[in-house]
């Protein structure tokens, strides 16, 4: 099926480098668009505007939020919001449904890069990499035997969430001979058997895991899911790894447990408030590894996300349902009757 020649795509400017260059993009990704008309939005804004909604048929967005105010006008040319990533917590899905706006994410683009990030954190924490880096840089060579690393054979890694990223993580971790646990509100028996994972309830996972990995999306039910009670269930020698969303963890409760030595450490790629404040007390702790919500951002990741999002754009431009549609209820809107195929 050919695409609508008048279909127009806008890409938010935060997908560019800070100096406005498109160097992060692998140019091969743009071949997916097959001649569609596209451009970068002329200005960056924290929120997609009604003017954007009226100007484009599709928008590829990294950080800007889509709110009810974005869709406040009556000229809803916009048919698709393609998220540059897997999360969609900055999208008002109810407003999108009312407007008949399709929202698609790109989980296939981040699956391996985020799983690799989790593996990186586990290895860095268990070998106390950052502590030993600081010892070397600050002339504390004689203290090196105070910080013994930990072997991983037989250690327990637990995932809060058992979606595609968690499953990919377990595939990568398989050669390390660890014990695999997962918690999810929905069961995945076939995947659990294939990946040698034991599905357990959340409290059991927190009590038994040496590494607790957050792989859940941010939703009303997961917001602050890990609070003082939950951190209190963790082993004194356990580590918490969060590559999901910072708001899933009560940061004050986590800081208290880390500062008081009630858990061994943490690795955080995400924070409750982003950008993280320089005076956030977590940043002063030696037993924490931090990164600015970007450790998974590799050339592989950027190209994978772009190609996945562009495929969603081409699908809608061609009258097809995108593969990773997160709000299928929007298809019930009158604008889509007889307009899109499965």
Short mmCIF file of C-alpha atoms in Angstrom, two decimals:
data_model
loop_
_atom_site.label_atom_id
_atom_site.label_comp_id
_atom_site.label_asym_id
_atom_site.label_seq_id
_atom_site.Cartn_x
_atom_site.Cartn_y
_atom_site.Cartn_z
CA UNK A 1 0.00 0.00 0.00
CA UNK A 2 1.37 3.42 -0.91
CA UNK A 3 1.37 6.27 1.56
CA UNK A 4 -0.51 9.55 1.38
CA UNK A 5 1.80 11.96 -0.53
CA UNK A 6 0.53 14.89 1.57
CA UNK A 7 1.40 13.18 4.86
CA UNK A 8 3.79 15.32 6.93
CA UNK A 9 6.01 14.32 9.87
CA UNK A 10 7.49 16.65 12.48
CA UNK A 11 10.38 15.53 14.71
CA UNK A 12 10.89 17.35 18.02
CA UNK A 13 14.18 19.21 18.27
CA UNK A 14 15.37 17.42 21.41
CA UNK A 15 16.15 14.46 19.16
CA UNK A 16 19.05 16.58 17.86
CA UNK A 17 22.32 17.21 19.68
CA UNK A 18 22.37 20.27 22.00
CA UNK A 19 23.95 22.36 19.21
CA UNK A 20 21.19 21.40 16.76
CA UNK A 21 23.07 18.73 14.82
CA UNK A 22 21.51 15.45 13.67
CA UNK A 23 24.77 13.57 14.22
CA UNK A 24 23.09 11.16 16.68
CA UNK A 25 20.95 9.76 13.88
CA UNK A 26 22.19 6.94 11.70
CA UNK A 27 21.21 8.27 8.30
CA UNK A 28 20.14 4.76 7.26
CA UNK A 29 17.14 5.11 9.59
CA UNK A 30 15.64 7.82 7.38
CA UNK A 31 15.39 5.33 4.52
CA UNK A 32 12.46 3.78 6.39
CA UNK A 33 10.40 6.91 5.66
CA UNK A 34 10.34 6.07 1.93
CA UNK A 35 10.09 9.63 0.69
CA UNK A 36 7.64 10.94 3.28
CA UNK A 37 7.79 14.70 3.89
CA UNK A 38 9.45 15.39 7.26
CA UNK A 39 11.23 18.13 9.17
CA UNK A 40 12.50 18.97 12.64
CA UNK A 41 10.20 21.29 14.57
CA UNK A 42 11.62 24.84 14.42
CA UNK A 43 11.68 25.33 18.22
CA UNK A 44 11.88 23.15 21.29
CA UNK A 45 9.01 23.28 23.79
CA UNK A 46 8.27 21.17 26.85
CA UNK A 47 4.80 20.49 25.47
CA UNK A 48 3.44 19.78 22.01
CA UNK A 49 1.37 22.81 21.00
CA UNK A 50 -1.99 23.12 19.22
CA UNK A 51 -0.06 24.68 16.32
CA UNK A 52 2.02 21.49 16.05
CA UNK A 53 -1.16 19.40 16.13
CA UNK A 54 -2.58 21.47 13.28
CA UNK A 55 0.63 21.44 11.20
CA UNK A 56 1.59 17.76 11.12
CA UNK A 57 -0.01 14.38 10.45
CA UNK A 58 2.53 12.67 12.73
CA UNK A 59 4.98 13.85 15.37
CA UNK A 60 7.99 11.92 16.62
CA UNK A 61 8.60 13.12 20.17
CA UNK A 62 11.31 12.43 22.73
CA UNK A 63 10.70 14.68 25.73
CA UNK A 64 7.81 17.07 24.95
CA UNK A 65 4.56 16.05 26.64
CA UNK A 66 1.25 15.62 24.89
CA UNK A 67 -1.51 17.00 27.15
CA UNK A 68 -5.17 17.87 26.87
CA UNK A 69 -4.03 21.45 26.19
CA UNK A 70 -2.06 20.20 23.17
CA UNK A 71 -5.34 18.96 21.71
CA UNK A 72 -7.46 21.90 22.83
CA UNK A 73 -8.07 23.22 19.33
CA UNK A 74 -10.57 21.90 16.83
CA UNK A 75 -8.11 21.38 13.96
CA UNK A 76 -6.80 17.91 14.81
CA UNK A 77 -4.74 17.14 11.74
CA UNK A 78 -2.39 15.06 13.90
CA UNK A 79 -3.06 11.35 13.46
CA UNK A 80 -0.07 9.79 15.23
CA UNK A 81 2.25 10.59 18.10
CA UNK A 82 5.28 8.30 17.83
CA UNK A 83 7.29 8.13 21.05
CA UNK A 84 11.08 8.14 20.68
CA UNK A 85 11.40 5.32 23.22
CA UNK A 86 9.31 2.81 25.13
CA UNK A 87 7.74 5.01 27.83
CA UNK A 88 4.58 7.03 27.29
CA UNK A 89 3.96 8.43 30.78
CA UNK A 90 4.24 11.98 29.35
CA UNK A 91 1.21 11.38 27.10
CA UNK A 92 -2.38 12.04 28.17
CA UNK A 93 -3.84 8.88 26.66
CA UNK A 94 -7.42 9.78 27.60
CA UNK A 95 -7.12 13.04 25.67
CA UNK A 96 -5.54 11.18 22.75
CA UNK A 97 -8.41 8.68 22.71
CA UNK A 98 -10.98 11.48 22.68
CA UNK A 99 -9.23 13.10 19.72
CA UNK A 100 -8.73 9.83 17.85
CA UNK A 101 -4.96 10.33 18.08
CA UNK A 102 -2.94 7.14 17.80
CA UNK A 103 0.04 6.80 20.14
CA UNK A 104 2.84 4.34 19.35
CA UNK A 105 6.04 3.59 21.21
CA UNK A 106 9.25 1.83 20.17
CA UNK A 107 9.98 -1.01 22.62
CA UNK A 108 11.89 -3.01 20.02
CA UNK A 109 14.40 -0.18 19.70
CA UNK A 110 15.30 -0.09 23.40
CA UNK A 111 14.99 -3.77 24.34
CA UNK A 112 18.63 -4.81 23.88
CA UNK A 113 20.25 -1.45 24.82
CA UNK A 114 18.39 -1.21 28.15
CA UNK A 115 19.06 -4.88 28.91
CA UNK A 116 22.74 -4.21 28.26
CA UNK A 117 22.55 -1.24 30.64
CA UNK A 118 21.18 -3.50 33.38
CA UNK A 119 24.01 -5.97 32.80
CA UNK A 120 26.50 -3.08 32.94
CA UNK A 121 25.12 -1.93 36.29
CA UNK A 122 25.15 -5.43 37.78
CA UNK A 123 28.79 -5.93 36.81
CA UNK A 124 29.83 -2.45 37.97
CA UNK A 125 28.09 -2.82 41.34
CA UNK A 126 29.33 -6.33 42.03
CA UNK A 127 32.93 -5.37 41.19
CA UNK A 128 32.63 -2.03 43.01
CA UNK A 129 33.91 -0.40 39.84
CA UNK A 130 33.11 3.21 40.67
CA UNK A 131 34.52 2.98 44.20
CA UNK A 132 37.79 1.56 42.86
CA UNK A 133 37.85 4.23 40.17
CA UNK A 134 37.70 6.89 42.90
CA UNK A 135 40.37 5.12 45.00
CA UNK A 136 42.73 5.21 42.05
CA UNK A 137 42.04 8.83 41.13
CA UNK A 138 42.35 10.13 44.70
CA UNK A 139 45.56 8.34 45.67
CA UNK A 140 43.91 5.82 47.99
CA UNK A 141 45.59 2.79 46.44
CA UNK A 142 46.28 1.26 49.85
CA UNK A 143 42.55 0.99 50.57
CA UNK A 144 41.82 -1.34 47.67
CA UNK A 145 41.58 -4.49 49.82
CA UNK A 146 38.83 -2.88 51.90
CA UNK A 147 36.43 -3.14 48.98
CA UNK A 148 36.05 -6.80 48.03
CA UNK A 149 33.95 -7.48 44.95
CA UNK A 150 31.24 -10.12 44.80
CA UNK A 151 31.01 -13.10 42.48
CA UNK A 152 27.69 -13.56 40.73
CA UNK A 153 27.37 -17.36 40.52
CA UNK A 154 24.29 -18.32 42.51
CA UNK A 155 23.32 -14.73 43.27
CA UNK A 156 19.66 -13.82 42.78
CA UNK A 157 18.57 -11.19 40.26
CA UNK A 158 14.94 -10.15 40.42
CA UNK A 159 12.97 -8.04 37.97
CA UNK A 160 9.98 -5.91 38.94
CA UNK A 161 8.23 -6.27 35.60
CA UNK A 162 8.54 -9.14 33.14
CA UNK A 163 8.11 -7.49 29.76
CA UNK A 164 10.42 -7.48 26.77
CA UNK A 165 13.30 -5.61 28.44
CA UNK A 166 13.29 -7.87 31.49
CA UNK A 167 13.16 -10.95 29.29
CA UNK A 168 16.09 -9.69 27.21
CA UNK A 169 18.00 -9.02 30.43
CA UNK A 170 17.54 -12.59 31.57
CA UNK A 171 18.82 -13.81 28.19
CA UNK A 172 21.98 -11.73 28.57
CA UNK A 173 22.47 -12.80 32.19
CA UNK A 174 22.09 -16.52 31.49
CA UNK A 175 25.85 -17.27 31.17
CA UNK A 176 26.50 -15.78 34.64
CA UNK A 177 24.74 -18.69 36.42
CA UNK A 178 22.53 -16.48 38.56
CA UNK A 179 19.08 -17.32 39.93
CA UNK A 180 16.30 -15.47 38.07
CA UNK A 181 13.11 -14.12 39.69
CA UNK A 182 10.38 -11.94 38.20
CA UNK A 183 7.27 -10.21 39.47
CA UNK A 184 4.49 -8.98 37.20
CA UNK A 185 0.75 -8.51 37.76
CA UNK A 186 0.25 -10.70 34.67
CA UNK A 187 1.86 -14.12 34.49
CA UNK A 188 4.15 -15.23 31.66
CA UNK A 189 4.49 -19.01 32.14
CA UNK A 190 5.94 -19.86 28.73
CA UNK A 191 8.57 -17.10 28.88
CA UNK A 192 9.41 -18.05 32.47
CA UNK A 193 10.12 -21.64 31.50
CA UNK A 194 12.15 -20.65 28.43
CA UNK A 195 14.30 -18.19 30.43
CA UNK A 196 14.62 -20.28 33.60
CA UNK A 197 12.77 -17.62 35.60
CA UNK A 198 10.69 -18.23 38.70
CA UNK A 199 7.67 -15.95 38.88
CA UNK A 200 7.00 -14.80 42.45
CA UNK A 201 5.06 -12.14 44.30
CA UNK A 202 6.68 -8.75 44.82
CA UNK A 203 7.55 -9.18 48.50
CA UNK A 204 9.22 -12.55 47.87
CA UNK A 205 11.28 -11.00 45.09
CA UNK A 206 12.39 -8.13 47.32
CA UNK A 207 13.35 -10.48 50.18
CA UNK A 208 15.29 -12.98 48.06
CA UNK A 209 17.02 -10.86 45.42
CA UNK A 210 20.62 -9.67 45.57
CA UNK A 211 19.88 -7.34 42.66
CA UNK A 212 16.40 -5.80 42.33
CA UNK A 213 15.88 -4.38 38.83
CA UNK A 214 13.01 -2.00 38.03
CA UNK A 215 11.61 -2.87 34.61
CA UNK A 216 8.02 -1.67 35.03
CA UNK A 217 6.33 1.21 33.19
CA UNK A 218 5.23 4.27 35.15
CA UNK A 219 1.47 4.03 35.73
CA UNK A 220 -0.81 5.11 38.58
CA UNK A 221 -0.36 1.66 40.13
CA UNK A 222 3.45 1.65 39.89
CA UNK A 223 4.07 5.24 41.01
CA UNK A 224 6.13 4.99 44.24
CA UNK A 225 5.62 1.24 44.19
CA UNK A 226 8.98 0.87 45.94
CA UNK A 227 8.76 2.83 49.20
CA UNK A 228 10.19 2.56 52.70
CA UNK A 229 8.34 -0.70 53.40
CA UNK A 230 9.55 -2.34 50.20
CA UNK A 231 13.15 -1.19 50.55
CA UNK A 232 12.99 -2.49 54.11
CA UNK A 233 12.30 -5.99 52.78
CA UNK A 234 15.56 -6.07 50.81
CA UNK A 235 18.66 -7.88 52.04
CA UNK A 236 21.35 -5.76 53.72
CA UNK A 237 23.73 -6.79 50.92
CA UNK A 238 21.27 -6.15 48.08
CA UNK A 239 21.41 -3.55 45.32
CA UNK A 240 18.58 -1.69 43.60
CA UNK A 241 18.87 -0.93 39.88
CA UNK A 242 16.41 1.47 38.25
CA UNK A 243 16.43 1.94 34.49
CA UNK A 244 12.64 2.37 34.30
CA UNK A 245 11.24 5.59 35.72
CA UNK A 246 12.42 7.47 38.79
CA UNK A 247 8.89 8.01 40.11
CA UNK A 248 8.46 4.26 40.66
CA UNK A 249 10.82 4.51 43.65
CA UNK A 250 10.34 6.75 46.70
CA UNK A 251 13.70 8.50 46.42
CA UNK A 252 13.74 9.76 50.01
CA UNK A 253 13.17 6.25 51.32
CA UNK A 254 15.88 4.88 49.05
CA UNK A 255 18.34 7.56 50.16
CA UNK A 256 17.71 6.79 53.82
CA UNK A 257 18.34 3.07 53.29
CA UNK A 258 21.52 3.75 51.32
CA UNK A 259 22.89 6.36 53.74
CA UNK A 260 22.23 4.14 56.74
CA UNK A 261 23.73 1.06 55.09
CA UNK A 262 20.49 -0.91 55.20
CA UNK A 263 21.08 -1.97 51.60
CA UNK A 264 24.45 -2.23 49.87
CA UNK A 265 23.98 0.19 47.01
CA UNK A 266 22.08 1.29 43.95
CA UNK A 267 22.48 2.15 40.28
CA UNK A 268 20.14 4.80 38.95
CA UNK A 269 19.66 5.92 35.37
CA UNK A 270 16.43 7.73 36.31
CA UNK A 271 15.30 10.10 39.06
CA UNK A 272 12.07 11.45 40.50
CA UNK A 273 12.94 14.89 39.11
CA UNK A 274 14.85 15.21 35.85
CA UNK A 275 17.26 16.81 35.26
CA UNK A 276 18.40 15.77 38.72
CA UNK A 277 19.31 18.63 41.04
CA UNK A 278 23.08 18.90 41.76
CA UNK A 279 22.26 19.07 45.49
CA UNK A 280 20.28 15.81 45.47
CA UNK A 281 21.82 13.95 48.44
CA UNK A 282 21.91 10.67 46.54
CA UNK A 283 24.67 12.12 44.36
CA UNK A 284 26.96 12.40 47.39
CA UNK A 285 26.77 8.69 48.27
CA UNK A 286 29.73 6.47 47.40
CA UNK A 287 27.59 3.34 47.10
CA UNK A 288 25.50 4.69 44.21
CA UNK A 289 26.19 4.75 40.47
CA UNK A 290 24.25 7.39 38.56
CA UNK A 291 23.74 8.33 34.93
CA UNK A 292 21.54 11.00 33.27
CA UNK A 293 18.72 8.82 31.87
CA UNK A 294 20.90 7.95 28.91
CA UNK A 295 23.20 5.02 29.68
CA UNK A 296 21.39 2.92 27.07
CA UNK A 297 21.84 5.63 24.45
CA UNK A 298 24.18 4.03 21.96
CA UNK A 299 24.30 4.29 18.20
CA UNK A 300 22.47 0.95 18.15
CA UNK A 301 19.74 2.29 20.43
CA UNK A 302 19.23 5.55 18.55
CA UNK A 303 19.00 3.83 15.19
CA UNK A 304 16.68 1.12 16.55
CA UNK A 305 14.28 3.62 18.11
CA UNK A 306 14.26 5.84 15.02
CA UNK A 307 13.59 2.94 12.65
CA UNK A 308 10.81 1.59 14.88
CA UNK A 309 9.14 4.99 15.21
CA UNK A 310 9.51 5.68 11.48
CA UNK A 311 7.86 2.33 10.73
CA UNK A 312 4.87 3.45 12.80
CA UNK A 313 4.71 6.69 10.83
CA UNK A 314 4.83 4.86 7.50
CA UNK A 315 2.15 2.43 8.67
CA UNK A 316 -0.31 5.21 9.54
CA UNK A 317 0.53 7.14 6.37
CA UNK A 318 -0.28 3.97 4.44
CA UNK A 319 -3.57 3.31 6.24
CA UNK A 320 -2.26 0.54 8.48
CA UNK A 321 -2.26 0.08 12.23
CA UNK A 322 1.22 0.59 13.74
CA UNK A 323 2.80 -2.45 15.37
CA UNK A 324 3.25 -0.87 18.80
CA UNK A 325 0.00 1.01 19.26
CA UNK A 326 -0.46 1.74 22.98
CA UNK A 327 -4.02 3.12 22.81
CA UNK A 328 -6.12 0.89 20.54
CA UNK A 329 -9.26 2.56 21.93
CA UNK A 330 -8.44 5.57 19.72
CA UNK A 331 -9.33 3.46 16.68
CA UNK A 332 -12.98 3.66 17.79
CA UNK A 333 -12.99 7.37 16.99
CA UNK A 334 -15.14 8.29 13.94
CA UNK A 335 -12.08 9.61 12.08
CA UNK A 336 -10.76 6.05 11.73
CA UNK A 337 -13.91 4.25 10.59
CA UNK A 338 -12.96 2.50 7.34
CA UNK A 339 -9.63 4.34 7.25
CA UNK A 340 -7.15 1.88 8.72
CA UNK A 341 -6.49 -1.84 8.36
CA UNK A 342 -5.24 -4.24 11.00
#
